[in-house]
PDB file of C-alpha atoms in Angstrom:
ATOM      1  CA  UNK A   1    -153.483 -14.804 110.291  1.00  0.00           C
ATOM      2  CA  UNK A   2    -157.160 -14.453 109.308  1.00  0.00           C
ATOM      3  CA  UNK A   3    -158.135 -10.929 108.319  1.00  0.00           C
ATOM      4  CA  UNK A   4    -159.854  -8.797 111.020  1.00  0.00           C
ATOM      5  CA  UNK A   5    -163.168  -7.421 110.413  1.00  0.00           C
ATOM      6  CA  UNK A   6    -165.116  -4.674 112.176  1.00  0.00           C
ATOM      7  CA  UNK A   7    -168.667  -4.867 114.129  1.00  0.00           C
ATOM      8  CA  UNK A   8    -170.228  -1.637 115.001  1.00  0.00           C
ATOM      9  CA  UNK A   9    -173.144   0.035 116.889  1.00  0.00           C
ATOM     10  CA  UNK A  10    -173.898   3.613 117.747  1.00  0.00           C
ATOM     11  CA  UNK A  11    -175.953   5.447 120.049  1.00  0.00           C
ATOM     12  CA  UNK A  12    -176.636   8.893 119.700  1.00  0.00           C
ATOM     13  CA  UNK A  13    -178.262  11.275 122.341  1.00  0.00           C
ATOM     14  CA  UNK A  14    -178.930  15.269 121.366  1.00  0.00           C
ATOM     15  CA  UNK A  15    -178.532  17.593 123.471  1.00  0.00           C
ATOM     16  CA  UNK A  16    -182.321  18.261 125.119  1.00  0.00           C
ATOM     17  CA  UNK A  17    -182.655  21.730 124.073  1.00  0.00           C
ATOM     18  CA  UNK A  18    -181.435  20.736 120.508  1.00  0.00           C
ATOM     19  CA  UNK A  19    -183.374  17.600 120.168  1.00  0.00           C
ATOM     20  CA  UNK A  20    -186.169  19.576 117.829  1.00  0.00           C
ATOM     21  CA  UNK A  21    -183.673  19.925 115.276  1.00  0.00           C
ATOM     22  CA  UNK A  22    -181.737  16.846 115.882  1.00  0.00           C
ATOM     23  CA  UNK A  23    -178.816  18.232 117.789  1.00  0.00           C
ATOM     24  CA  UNK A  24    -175.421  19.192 116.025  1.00  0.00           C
ATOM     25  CA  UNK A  25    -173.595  15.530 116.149  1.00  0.00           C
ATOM     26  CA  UNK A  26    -173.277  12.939 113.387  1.00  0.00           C
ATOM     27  CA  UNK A  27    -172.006   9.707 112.853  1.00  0.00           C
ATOM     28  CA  UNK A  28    -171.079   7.223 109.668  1.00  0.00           C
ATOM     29  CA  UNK A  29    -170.803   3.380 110.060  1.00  0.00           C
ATOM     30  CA  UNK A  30    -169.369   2.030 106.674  1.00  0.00           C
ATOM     31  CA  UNK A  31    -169.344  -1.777 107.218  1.00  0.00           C
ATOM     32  CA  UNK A  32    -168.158  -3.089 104.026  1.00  0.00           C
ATOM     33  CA  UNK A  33    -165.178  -0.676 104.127  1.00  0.00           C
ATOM     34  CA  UNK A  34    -164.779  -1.115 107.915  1.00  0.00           C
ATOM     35  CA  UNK A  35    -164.699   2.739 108.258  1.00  0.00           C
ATOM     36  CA  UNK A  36    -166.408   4.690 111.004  1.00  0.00           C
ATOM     37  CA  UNK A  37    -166.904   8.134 112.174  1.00  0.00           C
ATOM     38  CA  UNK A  38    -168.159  10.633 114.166  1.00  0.00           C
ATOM     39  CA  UNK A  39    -168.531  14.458 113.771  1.00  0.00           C
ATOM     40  CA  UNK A  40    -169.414  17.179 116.735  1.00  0.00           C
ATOM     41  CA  UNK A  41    -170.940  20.584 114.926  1.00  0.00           C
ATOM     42  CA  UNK A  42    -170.040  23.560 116.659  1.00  0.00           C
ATOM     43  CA  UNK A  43    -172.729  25.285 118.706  1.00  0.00           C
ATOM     44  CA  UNK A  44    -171.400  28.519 118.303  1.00  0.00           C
ATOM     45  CA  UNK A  45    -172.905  29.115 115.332  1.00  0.00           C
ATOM     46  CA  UNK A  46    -176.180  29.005 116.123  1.00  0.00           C
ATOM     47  CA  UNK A  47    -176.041  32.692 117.981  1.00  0.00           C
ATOM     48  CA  UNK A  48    -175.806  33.645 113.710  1.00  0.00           C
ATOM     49  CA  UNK A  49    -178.848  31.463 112.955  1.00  0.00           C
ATOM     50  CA  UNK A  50    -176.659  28.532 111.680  1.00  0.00           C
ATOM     51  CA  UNK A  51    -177.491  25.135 112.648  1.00  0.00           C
ATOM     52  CA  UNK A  52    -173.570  23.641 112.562  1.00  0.00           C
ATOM     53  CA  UNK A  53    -175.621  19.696 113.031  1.00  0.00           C
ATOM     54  CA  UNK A  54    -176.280  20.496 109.147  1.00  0.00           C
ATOM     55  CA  UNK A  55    -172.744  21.292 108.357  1.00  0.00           C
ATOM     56  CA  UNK A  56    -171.572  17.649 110.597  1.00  0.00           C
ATOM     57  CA  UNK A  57    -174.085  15.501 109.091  1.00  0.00           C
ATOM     58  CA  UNK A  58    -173.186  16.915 105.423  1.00  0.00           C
ATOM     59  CA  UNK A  59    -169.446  16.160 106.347  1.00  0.00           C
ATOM     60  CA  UNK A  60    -170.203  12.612 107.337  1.00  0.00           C
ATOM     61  CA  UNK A  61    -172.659  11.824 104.254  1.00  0.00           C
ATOM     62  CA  UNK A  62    -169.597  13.074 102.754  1.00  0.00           C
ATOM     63  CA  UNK A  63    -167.272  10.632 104.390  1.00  0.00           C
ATOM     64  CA  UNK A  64    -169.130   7.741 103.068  1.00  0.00           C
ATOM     65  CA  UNK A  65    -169.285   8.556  99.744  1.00  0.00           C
ATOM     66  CA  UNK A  66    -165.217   9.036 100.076  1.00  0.00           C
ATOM     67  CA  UNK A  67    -164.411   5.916 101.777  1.00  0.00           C
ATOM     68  CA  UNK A  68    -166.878   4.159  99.155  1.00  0.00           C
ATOM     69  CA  UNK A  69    -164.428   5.387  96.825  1.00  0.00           C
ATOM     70  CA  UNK A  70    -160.925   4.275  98.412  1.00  0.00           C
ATOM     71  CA  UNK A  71    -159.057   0.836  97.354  1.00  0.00           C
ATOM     72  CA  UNK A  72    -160.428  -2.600  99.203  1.00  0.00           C
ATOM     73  CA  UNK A  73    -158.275  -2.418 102.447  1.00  0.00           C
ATOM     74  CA  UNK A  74    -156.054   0.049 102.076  1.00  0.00           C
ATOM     75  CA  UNK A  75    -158.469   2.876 103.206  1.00  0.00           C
ATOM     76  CA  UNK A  76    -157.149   6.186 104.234  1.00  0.00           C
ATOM     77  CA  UNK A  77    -158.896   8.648 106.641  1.00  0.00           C
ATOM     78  CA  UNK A  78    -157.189  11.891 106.281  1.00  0.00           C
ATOM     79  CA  UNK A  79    -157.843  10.884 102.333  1.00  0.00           C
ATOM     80  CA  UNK A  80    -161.431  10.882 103.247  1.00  0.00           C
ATOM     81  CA  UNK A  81    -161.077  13.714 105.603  1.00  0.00           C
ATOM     82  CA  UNK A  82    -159.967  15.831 102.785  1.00  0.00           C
ATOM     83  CA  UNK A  83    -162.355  14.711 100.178  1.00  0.00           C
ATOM     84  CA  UNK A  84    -165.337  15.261 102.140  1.00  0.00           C
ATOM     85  CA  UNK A  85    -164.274  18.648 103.183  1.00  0.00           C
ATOM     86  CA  UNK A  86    -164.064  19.743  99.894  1.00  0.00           C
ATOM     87  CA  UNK A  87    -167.520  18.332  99.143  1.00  0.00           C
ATOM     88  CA  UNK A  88    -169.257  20.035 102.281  1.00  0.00           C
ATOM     89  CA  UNK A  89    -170.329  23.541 101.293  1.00  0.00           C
ATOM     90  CA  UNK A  90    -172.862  24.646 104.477  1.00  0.00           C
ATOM     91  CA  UNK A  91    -172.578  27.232 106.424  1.00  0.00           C
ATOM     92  CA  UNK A  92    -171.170  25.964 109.947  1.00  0.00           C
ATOM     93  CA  UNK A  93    -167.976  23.926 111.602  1.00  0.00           C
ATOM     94  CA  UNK A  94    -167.643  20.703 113.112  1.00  0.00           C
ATOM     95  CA  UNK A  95    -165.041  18.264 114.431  1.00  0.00           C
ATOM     96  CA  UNK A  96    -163.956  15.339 113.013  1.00  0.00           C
ATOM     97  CA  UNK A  97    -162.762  11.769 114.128  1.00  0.00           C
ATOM     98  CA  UNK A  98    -162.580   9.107 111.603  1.00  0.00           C
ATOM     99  CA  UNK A  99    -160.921   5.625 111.664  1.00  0.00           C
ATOM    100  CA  UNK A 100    -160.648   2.738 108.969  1.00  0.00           C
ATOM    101  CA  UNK A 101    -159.250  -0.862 109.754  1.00  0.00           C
ATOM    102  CA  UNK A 102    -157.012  -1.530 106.694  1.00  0.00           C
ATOM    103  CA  UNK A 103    -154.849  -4.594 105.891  1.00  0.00           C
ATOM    104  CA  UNK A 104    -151.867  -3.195 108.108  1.00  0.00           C
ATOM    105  CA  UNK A 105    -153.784  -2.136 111.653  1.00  0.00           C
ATOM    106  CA  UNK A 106    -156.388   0.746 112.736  1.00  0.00           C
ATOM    107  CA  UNK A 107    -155.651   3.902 110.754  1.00  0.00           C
ATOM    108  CA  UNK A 108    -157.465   7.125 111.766  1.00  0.00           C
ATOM    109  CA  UNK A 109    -157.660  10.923 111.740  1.00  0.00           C
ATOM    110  CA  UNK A 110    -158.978  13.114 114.654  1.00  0.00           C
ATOM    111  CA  UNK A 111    -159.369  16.793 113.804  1.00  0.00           C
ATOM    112  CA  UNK A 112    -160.812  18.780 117.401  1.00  0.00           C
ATOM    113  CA  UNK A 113    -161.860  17.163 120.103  1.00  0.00           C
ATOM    114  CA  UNK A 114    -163.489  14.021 119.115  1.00  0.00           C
ATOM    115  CA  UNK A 115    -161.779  11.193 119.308  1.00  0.00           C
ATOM    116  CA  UNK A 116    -161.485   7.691 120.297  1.00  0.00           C
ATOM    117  CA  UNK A 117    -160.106   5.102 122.851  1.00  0.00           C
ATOM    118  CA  UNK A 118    -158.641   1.598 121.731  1.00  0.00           C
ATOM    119  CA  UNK A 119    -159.331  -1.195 124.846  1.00  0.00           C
ATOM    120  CA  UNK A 120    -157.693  -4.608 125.275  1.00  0.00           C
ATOM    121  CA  UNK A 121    -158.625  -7.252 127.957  1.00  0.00           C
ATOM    122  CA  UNK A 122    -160.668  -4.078 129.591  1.00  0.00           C
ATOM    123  CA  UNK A 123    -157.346  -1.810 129.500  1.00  0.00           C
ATOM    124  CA  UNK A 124    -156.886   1.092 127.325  1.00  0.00           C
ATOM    125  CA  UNK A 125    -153.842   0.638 125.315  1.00  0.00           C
ATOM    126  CA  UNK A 126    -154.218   4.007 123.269  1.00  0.00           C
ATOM    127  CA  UNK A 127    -156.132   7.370 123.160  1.00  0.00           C
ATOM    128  CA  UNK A 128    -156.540   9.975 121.143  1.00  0.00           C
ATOM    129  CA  UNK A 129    -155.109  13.439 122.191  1.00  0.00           C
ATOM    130  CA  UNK A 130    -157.570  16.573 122.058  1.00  0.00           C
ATOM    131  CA  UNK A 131    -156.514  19.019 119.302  1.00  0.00           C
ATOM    132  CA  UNK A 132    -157.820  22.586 120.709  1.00  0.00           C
ATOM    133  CA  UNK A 133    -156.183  25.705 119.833  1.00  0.00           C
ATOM    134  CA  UNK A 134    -157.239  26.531 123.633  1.00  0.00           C
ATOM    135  CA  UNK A 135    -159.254  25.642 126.182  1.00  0.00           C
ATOM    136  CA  UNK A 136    -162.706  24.455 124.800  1.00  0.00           C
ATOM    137  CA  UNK A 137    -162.030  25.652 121.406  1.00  0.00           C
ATOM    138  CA  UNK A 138    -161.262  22.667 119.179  1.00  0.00           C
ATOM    139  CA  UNK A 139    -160.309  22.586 115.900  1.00  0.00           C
ATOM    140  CA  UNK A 140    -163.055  22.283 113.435  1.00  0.00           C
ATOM    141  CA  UNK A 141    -163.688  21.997 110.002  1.00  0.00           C
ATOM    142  CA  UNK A 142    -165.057  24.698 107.835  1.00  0.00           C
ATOM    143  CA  UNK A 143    -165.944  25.432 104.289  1.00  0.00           C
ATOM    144  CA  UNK A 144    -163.085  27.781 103.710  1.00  0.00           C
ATOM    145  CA  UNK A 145    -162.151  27.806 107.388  1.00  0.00           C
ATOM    146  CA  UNK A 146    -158.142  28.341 109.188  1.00  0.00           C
ATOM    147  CA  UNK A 147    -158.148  24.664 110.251  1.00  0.00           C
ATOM    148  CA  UNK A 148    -157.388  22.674 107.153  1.00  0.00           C
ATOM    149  CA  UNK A 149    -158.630  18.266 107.296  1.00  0.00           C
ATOM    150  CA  UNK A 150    -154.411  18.240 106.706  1.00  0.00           C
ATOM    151  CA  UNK A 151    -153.889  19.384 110.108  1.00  0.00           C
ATOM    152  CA  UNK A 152    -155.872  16.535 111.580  1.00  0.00           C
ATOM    153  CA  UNK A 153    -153.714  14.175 113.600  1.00  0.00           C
ATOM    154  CA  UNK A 154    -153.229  10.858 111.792  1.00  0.00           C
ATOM    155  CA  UNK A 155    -152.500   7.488 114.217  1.00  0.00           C
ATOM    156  CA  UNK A 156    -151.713   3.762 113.064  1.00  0.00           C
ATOM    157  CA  UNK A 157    -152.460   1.807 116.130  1.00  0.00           C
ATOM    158  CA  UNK A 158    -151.799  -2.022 115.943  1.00  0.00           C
ATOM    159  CA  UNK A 159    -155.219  -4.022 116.542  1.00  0.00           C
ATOM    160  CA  UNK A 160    -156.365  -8.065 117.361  1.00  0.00           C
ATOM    161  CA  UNK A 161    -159.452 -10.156 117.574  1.00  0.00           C
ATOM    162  CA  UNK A 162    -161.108  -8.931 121.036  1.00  0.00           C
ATOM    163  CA  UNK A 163    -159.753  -5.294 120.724  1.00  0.00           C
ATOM    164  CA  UNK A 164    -162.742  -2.777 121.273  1.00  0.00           C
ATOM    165  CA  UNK A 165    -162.861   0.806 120.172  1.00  0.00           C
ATOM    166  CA  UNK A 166    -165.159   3.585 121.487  1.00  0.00           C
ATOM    167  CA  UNK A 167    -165.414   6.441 119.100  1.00  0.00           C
ATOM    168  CA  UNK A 168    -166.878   9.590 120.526  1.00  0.00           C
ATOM    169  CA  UNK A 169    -167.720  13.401 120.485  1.00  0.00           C
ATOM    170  CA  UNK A 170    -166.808  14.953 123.307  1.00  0.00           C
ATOM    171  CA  UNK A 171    -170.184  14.234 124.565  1.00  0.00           C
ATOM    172  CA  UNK A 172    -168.779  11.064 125.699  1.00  0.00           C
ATOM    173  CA  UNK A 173    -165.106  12.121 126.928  1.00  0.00           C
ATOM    174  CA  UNK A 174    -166.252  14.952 128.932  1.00  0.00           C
ATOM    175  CA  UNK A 175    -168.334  13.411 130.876  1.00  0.00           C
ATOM    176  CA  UNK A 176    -167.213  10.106 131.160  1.00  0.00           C
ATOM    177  CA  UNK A 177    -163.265   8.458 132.610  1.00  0.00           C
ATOM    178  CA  UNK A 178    -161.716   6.060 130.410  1.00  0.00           C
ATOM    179  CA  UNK A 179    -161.733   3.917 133.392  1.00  0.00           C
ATOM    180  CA  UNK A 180    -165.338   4.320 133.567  1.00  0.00           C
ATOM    181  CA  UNK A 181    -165.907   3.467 129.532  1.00  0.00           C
ATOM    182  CA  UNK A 182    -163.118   0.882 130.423  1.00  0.00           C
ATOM    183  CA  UNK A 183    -165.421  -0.961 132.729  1.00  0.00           C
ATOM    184  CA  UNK A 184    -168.595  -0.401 130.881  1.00  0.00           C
ATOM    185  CA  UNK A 185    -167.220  -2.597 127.764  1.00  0.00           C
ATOM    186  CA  UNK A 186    -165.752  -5.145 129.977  1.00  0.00           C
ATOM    187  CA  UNK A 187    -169.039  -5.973 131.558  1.00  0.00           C
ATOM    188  CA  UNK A 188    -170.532  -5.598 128.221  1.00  0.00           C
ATOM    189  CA  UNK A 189    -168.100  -8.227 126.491  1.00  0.00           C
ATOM    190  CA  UNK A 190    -168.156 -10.597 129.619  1.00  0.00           C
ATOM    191  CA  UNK A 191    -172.058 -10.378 129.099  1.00  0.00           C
ATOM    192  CA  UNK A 192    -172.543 -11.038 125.576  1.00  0.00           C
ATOM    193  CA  UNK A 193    -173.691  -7.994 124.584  1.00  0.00           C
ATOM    194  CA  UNK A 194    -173.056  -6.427 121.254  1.00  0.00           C
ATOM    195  CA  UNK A 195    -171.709  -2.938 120.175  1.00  0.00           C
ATOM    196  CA  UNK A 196    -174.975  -1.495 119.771  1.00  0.00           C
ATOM    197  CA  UNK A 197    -176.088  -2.161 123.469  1.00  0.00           C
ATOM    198  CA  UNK A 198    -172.138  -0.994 124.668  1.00  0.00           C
ATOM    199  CA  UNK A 199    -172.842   2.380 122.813  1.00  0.00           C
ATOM    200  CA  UNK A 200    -176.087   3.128 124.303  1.00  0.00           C
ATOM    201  CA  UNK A 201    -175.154   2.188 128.263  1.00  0.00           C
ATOM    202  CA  UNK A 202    -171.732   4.533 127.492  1.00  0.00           C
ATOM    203  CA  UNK A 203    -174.407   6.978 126.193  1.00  0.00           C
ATOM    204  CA  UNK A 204    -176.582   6.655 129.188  1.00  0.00           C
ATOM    205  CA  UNK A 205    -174.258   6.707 131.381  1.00  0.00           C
ATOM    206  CA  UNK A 206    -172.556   9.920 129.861  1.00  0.00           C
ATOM    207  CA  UNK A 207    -175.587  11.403 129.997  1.00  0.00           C
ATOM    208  CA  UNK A 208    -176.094  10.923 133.550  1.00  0.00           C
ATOM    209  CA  UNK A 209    -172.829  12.373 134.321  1.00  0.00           C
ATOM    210  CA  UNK A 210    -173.943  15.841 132.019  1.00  0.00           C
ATOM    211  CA  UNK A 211    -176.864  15.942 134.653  1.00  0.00           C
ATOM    212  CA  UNK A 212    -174.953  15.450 137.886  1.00  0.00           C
ATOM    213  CA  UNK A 213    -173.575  18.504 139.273  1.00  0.00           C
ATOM    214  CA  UNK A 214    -171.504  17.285 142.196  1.00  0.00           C
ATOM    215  CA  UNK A 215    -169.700  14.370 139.925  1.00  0.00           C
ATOM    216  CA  UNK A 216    -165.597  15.558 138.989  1.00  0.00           C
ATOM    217  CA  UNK A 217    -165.990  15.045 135.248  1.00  0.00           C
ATOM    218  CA  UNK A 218    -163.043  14.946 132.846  1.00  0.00           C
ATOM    219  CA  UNK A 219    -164.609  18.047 131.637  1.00  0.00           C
ATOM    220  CA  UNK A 220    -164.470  19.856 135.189  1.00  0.00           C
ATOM    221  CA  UNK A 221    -161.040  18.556 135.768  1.00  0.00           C
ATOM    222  CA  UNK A 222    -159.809  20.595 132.860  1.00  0.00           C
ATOM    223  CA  UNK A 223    -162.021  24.001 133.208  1.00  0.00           C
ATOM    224  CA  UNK A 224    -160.006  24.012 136.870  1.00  0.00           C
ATOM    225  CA  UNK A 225    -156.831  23.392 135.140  1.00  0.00           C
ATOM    226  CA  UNK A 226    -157.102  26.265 132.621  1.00  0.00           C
ATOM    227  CA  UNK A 227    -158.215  28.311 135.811  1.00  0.00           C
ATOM    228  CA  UNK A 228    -162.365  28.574 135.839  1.00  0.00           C
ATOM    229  CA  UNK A 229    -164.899  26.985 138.439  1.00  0.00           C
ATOM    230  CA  UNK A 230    -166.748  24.501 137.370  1.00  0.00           C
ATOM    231  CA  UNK A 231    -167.887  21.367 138.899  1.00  0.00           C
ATOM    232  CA  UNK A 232    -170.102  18.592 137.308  1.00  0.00           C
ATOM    233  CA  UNK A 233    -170.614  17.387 134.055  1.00  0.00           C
ATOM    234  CA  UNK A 234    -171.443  19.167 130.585  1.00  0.00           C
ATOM    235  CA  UNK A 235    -174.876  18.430 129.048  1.00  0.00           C
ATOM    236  CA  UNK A 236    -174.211  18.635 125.339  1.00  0.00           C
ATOM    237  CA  UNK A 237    -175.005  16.219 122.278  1.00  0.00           C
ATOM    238  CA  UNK A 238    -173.350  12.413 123.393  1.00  0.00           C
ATOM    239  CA  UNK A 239    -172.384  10.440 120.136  1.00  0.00           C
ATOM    240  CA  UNK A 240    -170.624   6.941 120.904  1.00  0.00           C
ATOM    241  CA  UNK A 241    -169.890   4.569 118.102  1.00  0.00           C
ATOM    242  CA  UNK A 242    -168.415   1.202 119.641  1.00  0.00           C
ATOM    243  CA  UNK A 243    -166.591  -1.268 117.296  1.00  0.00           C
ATOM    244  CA  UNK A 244    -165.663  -4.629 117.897  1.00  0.00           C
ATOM    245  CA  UNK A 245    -162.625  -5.959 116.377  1.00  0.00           C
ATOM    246  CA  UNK A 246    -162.952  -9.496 115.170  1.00  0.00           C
ATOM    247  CA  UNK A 247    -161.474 -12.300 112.988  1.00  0.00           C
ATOM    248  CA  UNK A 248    -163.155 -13.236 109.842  1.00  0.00           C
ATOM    249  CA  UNK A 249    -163.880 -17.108 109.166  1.00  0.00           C
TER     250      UNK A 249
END
């Protein structure tokens, strides 16, 4: 079988009131080491005059130096996860969701609640659980902090030519249905369109989910679960990095 390769594009949409300082998301698209990523800083820390988008984008100019460094095809995430960590010495938090196509499938590592979906033939055929110690508070990395990169959760999810993955912050997932992403890259393949142009009509349309306060969100669904009232979506930052899985030759 002919090796798979990855094509990527990325849209990324900061929060309006954060858009001065260039919100507190961050993304990575390694091509030649078929390694992506996305990273959501926590907002929190900006009530202590810390901008946590400095602390994600360190992380994932971190992450590319690390997968840079791992062997030809037989990339590691948590490896990465770990390395870049250690190398990220700002003040702030941030989630972390990174995945790598290596010789023997999709490998990744999802630390908080970023995360990804994996589609085939417009159905999704895996998803990444949230990792939140409760309601709305992830897990997130921190210089020093309580959640170590060791306790991200590591997947190996078995991938073919045509298989499309949506990466996102929860930007994305808290405003948007997987059914809802489902059908956006379906019309997107069916139309020719690339990854780029998938990412930013997921991004738009997450976006106009944030804004729409009579729309049952993922988001609201689970604020009624853990018992508050909330109806609509969440405006935050929206980060969406789609990759297309293809065969090389």
């Amino acid at each position: 079988s002919r090796p798979l390769t990855l094509v990527s594009g990325a849209c990324y949409l900061p929060h309006p009131d954060k858009q001065a300082k260039g919100g507190e998301d961050a993304h990575f698209i390694c091509d030649n080491e078929k390694v992506v990523g996305v990273a959501d800083g926590v907002g929190g820390w900006a009530d202590v005059g810390v901008d946590a988008g400095q602390y994600a984008r360190e992380l994932m100019v971190q992450s590319i130096i690390a997968a840079q460094q791992e062997p030809h095809g037989l990339v590691d995430p948590v490896r990465i996860l770990v390395r870049a960590h250690s190398k990220t010495k700002c003040k702030g938090s941030s989630t972390a969701c990174i995945l790598a196509l290596s010789d023997n499938g999709l490998q990744a590592a999802n630390l908080g609640d970023s995360g990804f979906i994996v589609l085939r033939n417009g159905k999704t055929v895996f998803k990444s659980p949230v990792q939140q110690h409760l309601f709305n508070i992830p897990y997130q990395l921190e210089h020093g902090g309580s959640d170590p990169p060791t306790c991200a959760q590591v997947f190996s999810v078995q991938v073919a030519a045509g298989d499309v993955i949506v990466v996102g912050t929860d930007g994305l997932f808290d405003n948007v249905y997987d059914t809802e992403v489902a059908s956006v890259v379906v019309h997107s393949t069916r139309s020719g369109f690339g990854p780029q142009l998938t990412a930013e009509k997921l991004a738009t349309l997450a976006k106009a989910s944030a804004l729409d306060r009579n729309r049952q969100t993922p988001f609201a669904a689970a604020a009624q679960d853990a018992g508050y009232r909330f109806h609509g979506g969440k405006m935050d930052d929206i980060t969406v990095v789609v990759s297309y899985i293809a065969s090389r030759g």
